[in-house]
Coordinates of C-alpha atoms in Angstrom, one line a residue:
M147 CA -46.1 -76.0 17.7
T148 CA -46.3 -73.1 15.0
A149 CA -46.1 -74.5 11.4
S150 CA -43.2 -72.9 9.3
A151 CA -43.4 -71.5 5.9
Y152 CA -40.4 -73.9 4.9
L153 CA -42.0 -76.6 6.1
L154 CA -45.9 -75.8 4.9
N155 CA -43.9 -75.2 1.3
A156 CA -41.8 -78.4 1.3
L157 CA -45.0 -80.5 2.4
A158 CA -47.4 -78.7 0.2
G159 CA -48.6 -81.8 -1.6
F160 CA -50.0 -83.2 1.7
E161 CA -53.4 -82.0 3.1
E162 CA -52.3 -83.2 6.6
I163 CA -49.0 -83.5 8.2
W164 CA -49.3 -85.8 11.4
F165 CA -46.2 -86.1 13.8
V166 CA -46.7 -89.2 16.3
D167 CA -45.1 -91.0 19.2
F168 CA -46.4 -94.1 21.0
E169 CA -45.2 -95.4 24.5
F170 CA -45.2 -99.1 24.7
I171 CA -43.8 -102.0 26.7
S172 CA -41.4 -103.9 25.0
K173 CA -40.4 -107.8 25.6
P174 CA -38.3 -109.8 23.7
G175 CA -39.9 -111.6 21.0
E176 CA -43.1 -110.2 21.5
R177 CA -45.1 -107.5 19.4
P178 CA -45.2 -104.2 21.5
D179 CA -47.8 -103.7 24.2
V180 CA -49.2 -100.2 23.3
L181 CA -49.9 -97.8 26.5
C182 CA -50.4 -94.4 24.9
L183 CA -50.6 -92.4 21.6
C184 CA -49.6 -88.6 21.1
A185 CA -50.4 -86.9 17.8
H186 CA -49.9 -83.2 16.5
E187 CA -51.5 -82.1 13.1
L188 CA -48.9 -79.4 11.4
R189 CA -51.6 -77.4 9.6
S190 CA -54.8 -77.5 12.1
G191 CA -52.5 -77.6 15.3
Q192 CA -55.0 -80.5 16.3
C193 CA -53.4 -82.3 19.1
I194 CA -54.4 -85.9 20.3
Q195 CA -53.5 -87.6 23.4
L196 CA -54.8 -91.3 24.1
W197 CA -54.3 -93.7 26.7
E198 CA -54.6 -97.4 26.0
D199 CA -58.5 -97.8 26.8
Q200 CA -59.1 -95.0 24.5
L201 CA -57.4 -96.3 21.4
G202 CA -60.1 -97.5 19.0
E203 CA -59.9 -99.8 16.2
V204 CA -58.7 -97.4 13.7
P205 CA -56.3 -94.8 13.9
P206 CA -57.4 -91.3 15.1
Y207 CA -55.7 -89.2 12.4
R208 CA -55.5 -90.1 8.7
I209 CA -53.0 -92.4 7.0
D210 CA -54.2 -92.1 3.2
K211 CA -51.7 -91.1 0.6
R212 CA -52.9 -87.3 1.1
A213 CA -51.5 -87.6 4.8
L214 CA -47.9 -87.7 5.9
F215 CA -46.9 -89.5 9.0
V216 CA -43.8 -88.2 10.8
C217 CA -41.9 -89.6 13.6
F218 CA -38.4 -90.6 14.6
A219 CA -37.5 -94.4 14.4
A220 CA -40.5 -95.2 12.6
T221 CA -40.3 -99.0 13.3
A222 CA -41.8 -98.6 16.6
E223 CA -44.6 -96.5 15.4
C224 CA -45.5 -98.8 12.6
A225 CA -45.0 -101.7 14.8
C226 CA -47.8 -100.3 17.1
H227 CA -50.0 -99.9 14.4
L228 CA -49.9 -103.2 13.6
A229 CA -50.1 -104.4 17.2
L230 CA -53.4 -102.4 17.5
G231 CA -54.9 -103.9 14.2
W232 CA -54.4 -100.8 12.5
P233 CA -53.1 -100.6 8.7
L234 CA -49.8 -98.9 8.2
P235 CA -49.6 -95.4 7.1
A236 CA -49.5 -94.6 3.4
R237 CA -46.7 -92.1 3.7
V238 CA -44.2 -92.5 6.5
L239 CA -41.4 -90.1 6.9
D240 CA -38.9 -91.3 9.3
L241 CA -36.7 -88.8 10.7
S242 CA -34.0 -91.4 12.0
P243 CA -32.5 -92.4 8.7
L244 CA -32.3 -88.8 7.8
F245 CA -30.5 -87.7 10.6
R246 CA -28.0 -91.3 10.2
C247 CA -27.5 -90.2 6.9
H248 CA -26.5 -86.6 7.7
I249 CA -23.9 -87.6 10.2
N250 CA -22.6 -90.5 8.6
G251 CA -19.0 -90.8 8.6
R252 CA -18.7 -87.9 10.6
V253 CA -17.6 -87.8 14.5
P254 CA -20.8 -89.4 16.2
P255 CA -22.9 -87.0 18.1
A256 CA -22.0 -86.7 22.1
E257 CA -25.7 -87.8 23.1
G258 CA -26.1 -90.8 20.3
K259 CA -27.7 -91.2 17.1
G260 CA -31.4 -91.1 18.8
M261 CA -33.9 -88.3 19.1
I262 CA -32.1 -86.8 21.7
G263 CA -28.7 -86.6 20.0
A264 CA -30.3 -85.4 16.9
L265 CA -32.1 -82.6 18.5
R266 CA -28.8 -81.5 20.4
H267 CA -26.9 -81.8 17.1
F268 CA -29.0 -79.1 15.6
R269 CA -29.3 -76.9 19.0
L270 CA -32.6 -77.6 19.5
D271 CA -34.5 -78.0 22.7
A272 CA -34.7 -81.7 23.9
V273 CA -35.3 -83.6 27.3
S274 CA -32.4 -84.9 29.2
G275 CA -31.0 -88.1 28.5
K276 CA -31.8 -89.0 32.4
Y277 CA -35.3 -88.2 32.4
K278 CA -35.8 -89.8 29.2
D279 CA -34.1 -93.3 31.0
A280 CA -36.1 -92.7 34.1
M281 CA -39.4 -92.6 32.1
R282 CA -38.7 -95.5 29.9
D283 CA -37.7 -97.3 33.0
R284 CA -40.8 -96.9 34.6
I285 CA -43.0 -97.9 31.4
L286 CA -40.8 -101.2 30.9
K287 CA -41.8 -102.1 34.8
G288 CA -45.2 -102.6 33.3
R289 CA -48.7 -102.1 35.0
P290 CA -50.3 -101.2 37.2
Y291 CA -49.7 -97.2 36.7
S292 CA -51.4 -94.5 39.2
Q293 CA -53.2 -91.9 37.6
D294 CA -50.4 -89.2 38.1
E295 CA -47.9 -92.0 36.4
I296 CA -50.3 -92.1 33.5
A297 CA -50.2 -88.2 33.1
R298 CA -46.6 -88.3 33.3
I299 CA -46.1 -91.0 30.7
T300 CA -48.7 -89.1 28.4
E301 CA -46.8 -86.0 28.9
Y302 CA -43.4 -87.5 28.3
C303 CA -44.8 -89.1 25.1
L304 CA -46.0 -85.7 24.1
S305 CA -42.6 -84.2 24.9
D306 CA -41.4 -86.4 21.7
V307 CA -43.8 -85.2 19.4
V308 CA -43.3 -81.4 20.1
G309 CA -39.4 -81.5 19.0
L310 CA -40.2 -83.0 15.4
P311 CA -41.3 -80.1 13.6
A312 CA -38.3 -78.2 13.9
L313 CA -36.0 -81.2 13.6
L314 CA -37.6 -82.4 10.3
E315 CA -37.0 -78.8 9.1
A316 CA -33.2 -78.9 9.8
L317 CA -33.0 -82.3 8.3
L318 CA -34.8 -81.4 5.1
K319 CA -32.6 -78.7 4.7
Q320 CA -29.6 -80.8 4.5
M321 CA -30.7 -82.8 1.7
P322 CA -30.6 -82.1 -2.1
A323 CA -33.9 -80.1 -2.9
R324 CA -34.7 -82.1 -6.1
T325 CA -34.6 -85.6 -4.4
R326 CA -35.4 -84.8 -0.4
L327 CA -39.1 -85.6 -0.5
P328 CA -39.1 -88.9 -2.8
T329 CA -36.0 -90.2 -1.2
A330 CA -37.2 -89.5 2.6
L331 CA -40.7 -91.2 1.7
H332 CA -38.8 -94.3 0.0
W333 CA -36.7 -94.8 3.1
G334 CA -39.7 -94.4 5.4
E335 CA -41.5 -96.8 3.5
F336 CA -38.9 -99.4 3.9
V337 CA -38.9 -98.6 7.4
A338 CA -42.7 -99.4 7.7
V339 CA -41.7 -102.7 5.9
S340 CA -39.4 -103.6 8.4
A341 CA -42.0 -103.1 11.0
A342 CA -43.9 -105.3 9.1
M343 CA -41.3 -108.2 9.0
E344 CA -40.6 -107.8 12.5
H345 CA -44.5 -108.1 13.2
N346 CA -44.6 -111.4 11.0
G347 CA -41.5 -112.8 12.7
V348 CA -39.5 -115.9 11.7
P349 CA -41.3 -119.4 12.3
I350 CA -39.6 -121.4 15.1
D351 CA -39.7 -125.0 16.2
M352 CA -41.1 -124.3 19.9
E353 CA -41.0 -128.0 20.8
I354 CA -37.1 -128.2 20.6
A355 CA -36.7 -124.6 21.4
G356 CA -38.4 -125.1 24.6
Q357 CA -36.5 -128.2 25.5
L358 CA -33.1 -126.9 24.3
F359 CA -33.4 -123.4 26.0
E360 CA -34.5 -124.8 29.4
K361 CA -31.6 -123.8 31.6
G362 CA -30.1 -127.3 32.7
A363 CA -30.5 -128.6 28.9
W364 CA -28.5 -125.6 27.6
S365 CA -25.8 -126.1 30.6
Y366 CA -25.5 -129.8 29.8
I367 CA -25.1 -129.3 26.0
R368 CA -22.7 -126.2 26.3
A369 CA -20.3 -128.6 28.1
A370 CA -20.7 -131.9 26.5
I371 CA -20.3 -130.4 23.0
V372 CA -16.7 -129.1 23.7
P373 CA -15.1 -132.7 23.7
L374 CA -17.1 -133.7 20.8
I375 CA -16.1 -130.7 18.6
N376 CA -12.7 -130.8 20.0
A377 CA -11.9 -134.0 18.7
Q378 CA -11.6 -132.7 15.4
Y379 CA -9.1 -130.0 16.4
G380 CA -7.8 -130.7 19.8
V381 CA -7.4 -126.8 20.9
Y382 CA -9.3 -126.8 23.8
V383 CA -7.9 -128.1 27.3
Q384 CA -10.0 -129.2 30.4
D385 CA -8.7 -128.3 34.0
A386 CA -9.6 -130.1 37.3
T387 CA -13.2 -128.3 37.8
G388 CA -14.2 -129.5 34.5
E389 CA -14.0 -126.7 32.7
W390 CA -12.7 -126.2 29.2
S391 CA -10.7 -123.4 27.9
F392 CA -8.9 -122.6 24.3
S393 CA -5.4 -123.4 24.1
Y394 CA -3.5 -120.7 22.2
E395 CA -0.6 -122.9 21.5
L396 CA -2.6 -125.7 21.0
F397 CA -4.3 -123.9 17.9
E398 CA -1.0 -123.1 16.9
A399 CA -0.4 -126.6 16.8
Y400 CA -3.3 -127.4 14.9
L401 CA -2.8 -124.9 12.0
A402 CA 0.6 -126.1 11.5
R403 CA -0.6 -129.8 11.2
A404 CA -3.5 -128.6 9.0
G405 CA -1.3 -126.6 6.9
I406 CA -3.2 -123.2 7.4
A407 CA -1.4 -119.9 7.6
W408 CA -3.7 -118.1 9.9
P409 CA -3.8 -114.4 10.0
R410 CA -1.5 -112.5 12.8
H411 CA -1.1 -109.2 14.4
D412 CA 2.0 -106.9 13.8
N413 CA 3.3 -108.2 17.2
G414 CA 3.5 -111.9 15.6
K415 CA 0.5 -113.3 17.8
L416 CA -2.5 -115.1 15.9
D417 CA -5.4 -113.0 15.4
L418 CA -8.3 -114.5 17.3
R419 CA -10.8 -111.9 16.5
E420 CA -14.5 -113.5 15.8
K421 CA -14.5 -111.7 12.2
T422 CA -11.1 -113.5 11.5
F423 CA -12.8 -116.5 12.3
N424 CA -15.7 -116.0 10.0
S425 CA -13.6 -114.9 7.0
M426 CA -11.1 -117.9 7.8
A427 CA -13.8 -120.5 7.9
K428 CA -14.9 -119.3 4.3
A429 CA -11.7 -120.0 3.1
Y430 CA -11.0 -123.3 5.1
P431 CA -14.5 -124.8 5.7
Q432 CA -12.9 -127.5 8.0
T433 CA -12.6 -124.6 10.5
E434 CA -16.3 -123.9 10.7
N435 CA -17.4 -126.3 13.4
L436 CA -14.4 -124.7 15.6
R437 CA -15.7 -121.2 14.9
Q438 CA -19.2 -121.9 15.6
L439 CA -17.9 -123.7 18.9
R440 CA -16.1 -120.5 20.0
Y441 CA -18.8 -118.4 19.4
T442 CA -21.3 -120.8 21.1
L443 CA -19.3 -120.6 24.2
A444 CA -18.6 -117.1 24.4
K445 CA -21.9 -115.6 23.2
L446 CA -24.3 -118.2 24.1
R447 CA -23.6 -118.8 27.5
K448 CA -27.4 -117.8 27.8
V449 CA -29.4 -118.3 24.7
K450 CA -31.0 -114.8 24.3
L451 CA -32.9 -115.6 21.3
A452 CA -36.2 -113.1 21.3
I453 CA -38.9 -115.9 20.6
G454 CA -42.4 -114.5 21.3
R455 CA -45.3 -116.7 22.8
D456 CA -46.7 -117.5 19.4
G457 CA -43.5 -119.1 18.7
R458 CA -42.1 -116.3 16.4
N459 CA -38.5 -115.0 16.3
R460 CA -38.7 -111.0 16.6
T461 CA -36.1 -108.5 17.1
V462 CA -36.2 -104.8 15.8
L463 CA -34.1 -105.1 12.8
W464 CA -32.3 -101.4 12.8
P465 CA -32.8 -100.3 9.5
F466 CA -30.1 -98.1 8.2
A467 CA -27.8 -98.7 11.0
G468 CA -24.6 -99.2 9.1
K469 CA -22.5 -96.9 7.3
T470 CA -23.7 -98.5 3.9
A471 CA -27.3 -98.2 5.2
R472 CA -27.3 -101.8 5.9
S473 CA -29.9 -103.0 8.8
Q474 CA -27.9 -104.5 12.0
P475 CA -30.5 -106.4 13.9
R476 CA -28.8 -107.5 17.5
A477 CA -27.2 -110.5 16.7
S478 CA -28.0 -112.6 20.2
Q479 CA -31.8 -111.8 19.7
W480 CA -31.8 -112.7 15.9
I481 CA -32.0 -116.2 14.3
F482 CA -30.0 -115.6 11.2
S483 CA -27.1 -114.7 13.7
P484 CA -23.4 -115.9 13.2
A485 CA -24.4 -119.4 15.2
V486 CA -25.6 -120.7 12.0
W487 CA -26.6 -124.2 13.6
L488 CA -29.3 -122.2 15.5
R489 CA -31.2 -121.8 12.2
G490 CA -32.1 -125.2 12.5
L491 CA -34.7 -124.1 14.7
I492 CA -36.7 -122.4 11.9
K493 CA -39.9 -124.7 10.9
P494 CA -42.8 -123.4 9.4
A495 CA -46.3 -124.3 11.0
P496 CA -48.7 -127.1 9.7
G497 CA -49.8 -126.0 6.1
R498 CA -47.2 -123.4 5.8
A499 CA -43.9 -123.2 3.8
I500 CA -41.1 -120.7 4.0
A501 CA -38.5 -119.7 1.0
Y502 CA -35.0 -118.0 1.8
I503 CA -34.4 -116.1 -1.5
D504 CA -30.8 -114.6 -2.0
W505 CA -29.1 -112.9 -4.6
S506 CA -26.1 -114.9 -6.5
G507 CA -22.8 -113.2 -6.6
M508 CA -24.3 -109.9 -5.7
E509 CA -21.1 -108.0 -4.9
F510 CA -19.3 -109.2 -7.6
Q511 CA -22.0 -108.3 -10.3
I512 CA -22.4 -104.7 -8.3
A513 CA -18.9 -103.9 -8.8
A514 CA -18.9 -104.9 -12.5
A515 CA -21.9 -102.8 -13.0
L516 CA -21.0 -99.8 -11.4
S517 CA -17.5 -99.7 -13.3
N518 CA -19.3 -101.1 -16.6
C519 CA -16.2 -103.8 -16.7
R520 CA -17.0 -105.8 -19.5
P521 CA -15.0 -108.9 -18.5
M522 CA -16.6 -108.9 -15.3
L523 CA -20.2 -108.7 -16.5
D524 CA -19.1 -111.5 -19.0
L525 CA -18.0 -113.7 -16.0
Y526 CA -21.0 -112.9 -14.3
A527 CA -23.4 -114.3 -17.4
T528 CA -21.9 -117.4 -17.2
G529 CA -23.4 -118.2 -13.7
I530 CA -20.0 -119.6 -12.5
P531 CA -18.0 -115.9 -12.0
Y532 CA -15.2 -117.3 -9.6
I533 CA -14.6 -120.8 -11.4
G534 CA -14.9 -118.7 -14.7
F535 CA -12.0 -116.6 -13.3
A536 CA -9.9 -119.5 -12.5
Q537 CA -10.2 -121.1 -15.6
R538 CA -9.0 -118.1 -17.4
F539 CA -5.4 -118.6 -15.8
D540 CA -5.6 -122.6 -16.2
E541 CA -6.5 -123.1 -12.4
A542 CA -9.6 -124.9 -13.4
P543 CA -10.5 -127.4 -16.2
P544 CA -12.9 -126.8 -19.0
G545 CA -16.4 -127.9 -17.7
A546 CA -15.6 -127.2 -14.1
T547 CA -18.6 -126.3 -11.7
K548 CA -19.3 -125.1 -8.2
K549 CA -20.2 -128.7 -7.3
T550 CA -17.3 -130.8 -9.3
H551 CA -14.9 -128.2 -8.1
G552 CA -16.0 -126.9 -4.8
H553 CA -12.6 -126.3 -3.4
I554 CA -11.3 -124.2 -6.3
H555 CA -14.8 -122.2 -6.3
E556 CA -14.3 -121.2 -2.6
R557 CA -10.8 -120.2 -3.4
Y558 CA -11.2 -118.0 -6.1
K559 CA -14.4 -116.4 -4.5
V560 CA -12.3 -115.5 -1.6
G561 CA -9.5 -113.9 -4.0
C562 CA -12.1 -112.1 -6.0
L563 CA -14.0 -110.4 -3.4
G564 CA -10.9 -110.0 -1.2
A565 CA -9.4 -108.0 -4.2
Q566 CA -12.4 -106.1 -4.1
Y567 CA -12.2 -105.4 -0.7
G568 CA -8.8 -104.1 -1.0
M569 CA -7.2 -107.2 0.6
Q570 CA -3.3 -107.2 0.5
S571 CA -1.3 -110.2 -0.7
T572 CA -0.2 -111.0 2.2
T573 CA -3.5 -111.2 4.2
L574 CA -4.7 -113.1 0.8
A575 CA -2.0 -115.5 1.3
Q576 CA -2.9 -116.3 5.1
R577 CA -6.3 -116.7 4.0
L578 CA -5.9 -119.1 1.2
G579 CA -3.1 -121.0 2.9
I580 CA -0.8 -120.1 -0.3
S581 CA 2.3 -118.4 -0.6
A582 CA 2.7 -114.8 -0.6
F583 CA 3.9 -115.1 -4.3
A584 CA 0.7 -117.2 -5.7
A585 CA -1.4 -114.4 -3.7
H586 CA 0.3 -111.5 -5.3
E587 CA -0.1 -113.5 -8.7
M588 CA -3.8 -113.8 -8.3
L589 CA -4.5 -110.0 -7.2
S590 CA -2.4 -109.0 -10.5
Q591 CA -4.4 -111.5 -12.3
H592 CA -7.5 -109.7 -11.1
R593 CA -6.1 -106.0 -11.6
G594 CA -5.1 -107.1 -15.2
L595 CA -8.2 -108.8 -16.5
F596 CA -10.6 -106.5 -14.5
S597 CA -8.7 -103.2 -15.3
K598 CA -11.5 -101.3 -16.0
Y599 CA -13.1 -101.9 -12.5
W600 CA -9.6 -100.9 -11.1
A601 CA -9.4 -97.6 -13.0
W602 CA -13.2 -97.2 -11.6
V603 CA -12.3 -97.6 -8.0
E604 CA -9.1 -95.3 -8.2
D605 CA -11.4 -92.4 -9.8
W606 CA -14.1 -93.5 -6.9
I607 CA -11.6 -93.4 -4.2
A608 CA -10.0 -89.9 -5.5
H609 CA -13.4 -88.1 -6.3
A610 CA -14.6 -89.2 -2.8
L611 CA -11.5 -87.6 -1.1
N612 CA -11.5 -84.5 -3.2
T613 CA -15.4 -83.8 -2.4
G614 CA -15.3 -85.3 0.9
T615 CA -18.6 -87.2 0.2
M616 CA -20.0 -90.5 -1.3
N617 CA -23.5 -91.0 -2.5
T618 CA -25.6 -94.0 -4.2
T619 CA -27.8 -93.7 -6.9
M620 CA -30.7 -93.9 -4.2
G621 CA -29.8 -91.0 -2.2
W622 CA -27.6 -92.4 0.6
T623 CA -24.6 -90.4 1.8
C624 CA -21.3 -91.0 3.5
C625 CA -18.8 -88.6 4.5
T626 CA -15.4 -89.2 3.9
G627 CA -11.9 -88.0 5.5
I628 CA -13.4 -87.2 9.1
T629 CA -13.6 -90.5 11.0
E630 CA -11.9 -94.1 10.4
L631 CA -12.6 -94.4 6.5
N632 CA -9.5 -95.3 4.8
A633 CA -8.9 -96.0 1.0
R634 CA -9.8 -99.3 1.3
S635 CA -13.3 -98.9 3.2
I636 CA -14.3 -96.0 0.6
G637 CA -13.4 -98.3 -2.4
N638 CA -15.7 -101.0 -1.0
W639 CA -18.5 -98.5 0.4
P640 CA -20.4 -98.2 -3.3
T641 CA -20.8 -102.0 -3.6
Q642 CA -21.9 -102.5 -0.3
A643 CA -24.3 -99.5 0.2
T644 CA -25.8 -100.2 -3.4
G645 CA -26.5 -103.9 -2.1
A646 CA -28.4 -102.1 0.6
D647 CA -30.1 -99.9 -1.9
I648 CA -31.2 -103.0 -4.0
L649 CA -32.6 -105.0 -0.8
R650 CA -34.6 -102.0 0.3
V651 CA -36.4 -101.5 -3.2
A652 CA -37.1 -105.3 -3.3
C653 CA -38.6 -105.3 0.1
V654 CA -40.8 -102.5 -0.3
E655 CA -42.2 -103.8 -3.9
G656 CA -42.5 -107.4 -2.3
H657 CA -44.8 -105.7 0.8
R658 CA -46.7 -103.7 -2.2
R659 CA -47.3 -106.9 -4.0
G660 CA -48.6 -108.4 -0.7
L661 CA -45.9 -111.0 0.1
R662 CA -45.5 -111.8 3.7
L663 CA -41.8 -111.1 4.5
C664 CA -40.6 -112.4 7.6
G665 CA -37.2 -110.8 7.4
S666 CA -34.2 -109.6 5.7
V667 CA -30.4 -110.6 5.6
H668 CA -27.3 -109.2 4.1
D669 CA -28.3 -110.4 0.6
A670 CA -31.5 -112.1 1.2
V671 CA -35.0 -112.2 2.2
L672 CA -37.3 -114.9 4.1
I673 CA -41.0 -115.0 3.0
E674 CA -43.8 -117.2 4.1
S675 CA -47.1 -118.6 2.6
S676 CA -49.2 -121.6 2.5
I677 CA -47.8 -124.6 1.2
E678 CA -50.3 -124.3 -2.0
Q679 CA -49.3 -120.6 -2.9
I680 CA -45.2 -121.0 -2.1
D681 CA -44.4 -121.6 -5.4
A682 CA -46.0 -118.8 -6.9
D683 CA -45.0 -116.5 -4.1
V684 CA -41.1 -117.4 -4.8
E685 CA -41.7 -117.0 -8.3
L686 CA -43.0 -113.6 -7.9
M687 CA -40.5 -112.5 -5.1
R688 CA -37.6 -113.7 -7.5
E689 CA -38.8 -111.4 -10.3
I690 CA -39.1 -108.5 -7.9
M691 CA -35.8 -109.3 -6.6
M692 CA -34.2 -109.4 -10.3
R693 CA -36.1 -106.0 -11.3
A694 CA -35.0 -104.6 -8.1
S695 CA -31.3 -104.8 -9.7
R696 CA -32.2 -103.4 -12.8
V697 CA -34.0 -100.6 -11.1
V698 CA -31.0 -99.7 -8.9
L699 CA -28.0 -100.6 -11.5
G700 CA -29.8 -99.8 -14.8
A701 CA -31.1 -102.0 -17.4
G702 CA -28.8 -104.8 -18.4
Y703 CA -27.3 -105.3 -15.1
E704 CA -29.7 -107.8 -13.7
L705 CA -28.8 -110.1 -10.3
R706 CA -29.6 -113.4 -10.4
T707 CA -31.3 -115.4 -7.4
G708 CA -31.4 -118.8 -5.6
V709 CA -33.9 -120.2 -3.4
D710 CA -34.5 -122.6 -0.6
V711 CA -37.8 -123.7 -0.2
V712 CA -39.0 -125.5 2.9
R713 CA -42.3 -127.0 3.6
Y714 CA -43.8 -128.2 6.7
P715 CA -43.0 -130.5 8.3
D716 CA -39.3 -130.1 7.1
R717 CA -36.8 -127.4 8.7
F718 CA -34.6 -124.7 7.4
V719 CA -31.0 -126.1 6.7
D720 CA -27.7 -124.7 6.6
T721 CA -25.1 -126.8 5.5
R722 CA -22.8 -125.1 7.2
G723 CA -24.3 -125.9 10.6
T724 CA -25.8 -129.3 9.8
E725 CA -22.9 -131.1 11.9
M726 CA -23.5 -128.9 14.9
W727 CA -27.1 -128.9 14.8
N728 CA -27.1 -132.8 14.8
I729 CA -24.6 -133.0 17.6
V730 CA -26.8 -130.6 19.4
L731 CA -30.0 -132.6 18.8
R732 CA -28.0 -135.9 20.1
L733 CA -26.8 -134.0 23.1
L734 CA -30.3 -133.2 23.8
E735 CA -31.6 -136.5 23.9
Q736 CA -29.1 -137.9 26.0
Y737 CA -29.7 -135.1 28.6
Q738 CA -33.7 -136.1 28.4
R739 CA -32.8 -140.0 28.8
A740 CA -30.8 -138.8 31.8
Q741 CA -33.4 -136.9 33.4
E742 CA -36.0 -139.5 33.0
E743 CA -33.7 -142.3 34.4
T744 CA -33.3 -139.8 37.6
G745 CA -36.8 -139.1 38.0
H746 CA -36.5 -135.4 37.2
V747 CA -38.9 -135.8 34.3
A748 CA -41.9 -137.8 33.2
A749 CA -41.4 -140.8 31.5

């Protein structure tokens, strides 16, 4: 590999530039089982190829601030470092987010968003997808490997390194010269932190998890839970074989009894999509158990939660996977999936504690800050922006709070955020179970009170369509007018993408300060510590999260945070899933008693 003058000049601040790739065996919930490493240093031309028995206690290359660590999808390489007991590199440059940013909003590459797709996109040499799949399949089958297979795996690993310099050059040329390196390094550091979060994992109550996910127990619970939850709704019917199925007609009858105006498709049929159930359950909390039941029956025929032998839930967090640069872990493997009752499995080990820290009213305040809309900022400052909005129009009494008037809080939260999403009055009326006239009035009130915000949104959309691009202050970019983006999604994009910016800054700084991060969610982080240290760590992380909002939004635009601390022997509680969790535990006890009575398990 020959070093181009462009790359040497662009990366002149680094004494060594290492292009690195690992091959490893990956199993759900486990840390990577490293097989080999290939690395190439750009300036000297030094090449390293090591099999697992040659990997020592320290990296065979520099990882200090004067050395650059370059790879594609660096969560894997950084995870391998941690699995080997090696420190993370100080300076990481991951080509995957650079490529995703470059194609964001464009027609997706024919060969995907991985390394092969990136190389083909820039007309660079790449191995065939079939060859890559075949090699990965052989690697994942595991040991033993013949000497010939070891040679071929190492050669395959090196082939991934060979194409990286040319791809890096092509990607750097697509970025603004002034910000390209600082932006790329910030993104790379977040990817490294994501690998650390995956390495740490989320602590799981293995005693209950082991019992719950035993095949017979889970089959029993899935079947027995339907009549218990269905008693609230009457929307499932049982056939002669005992199988339960969801009835469209009975659901329509339930909605009529409950007075819920459910969204419909253009043909008049009820909209039964998962995302519709998610949003409706927020507007109508009484439907939350039904939503969770449908998800459990449809998506949890077999629980695929990825739990390692050490009792930790781990899955690739896939940073920068969304158009707004949000991380997108695989829901079936991630404890913070839509099945919120599963979160009851989160439990710190003896002597340990966890804290779930989230930003309060994040999207409302981001929208207020980006548009510098004073009425929105003032409402956020009260601590009860949605209740405050209702009070402005005499829909909530003076002194009302989220606790005293929860239904008003939820209604106006849905209304305010729905307005920001570009929701129309007909849809909002369906979500809130109010007349189209009342929904139209609510949206009109929003536009009237927050007129500066709406003027800013219209300017943003016009500018995005005229220029063909959108950008956040931290460098994330999305093209417009090429794929499915419409005016509504364009108007909502800066709020969501800015939220992702803030989360990245907070996670990076939290890791720098030595906090143990176990995962990030849409607007929250999970940290772990000893029981004695947790309060101090929570205070530090909350300050970091508030500071991150000031860094991204500007001075004076701070986001508040809330926190739930769980100390052993307690477990994590999500109130939306409490009833389902308790039912599942009761059914598990019933199953175990039945097994004991029939002699299938020891009494």
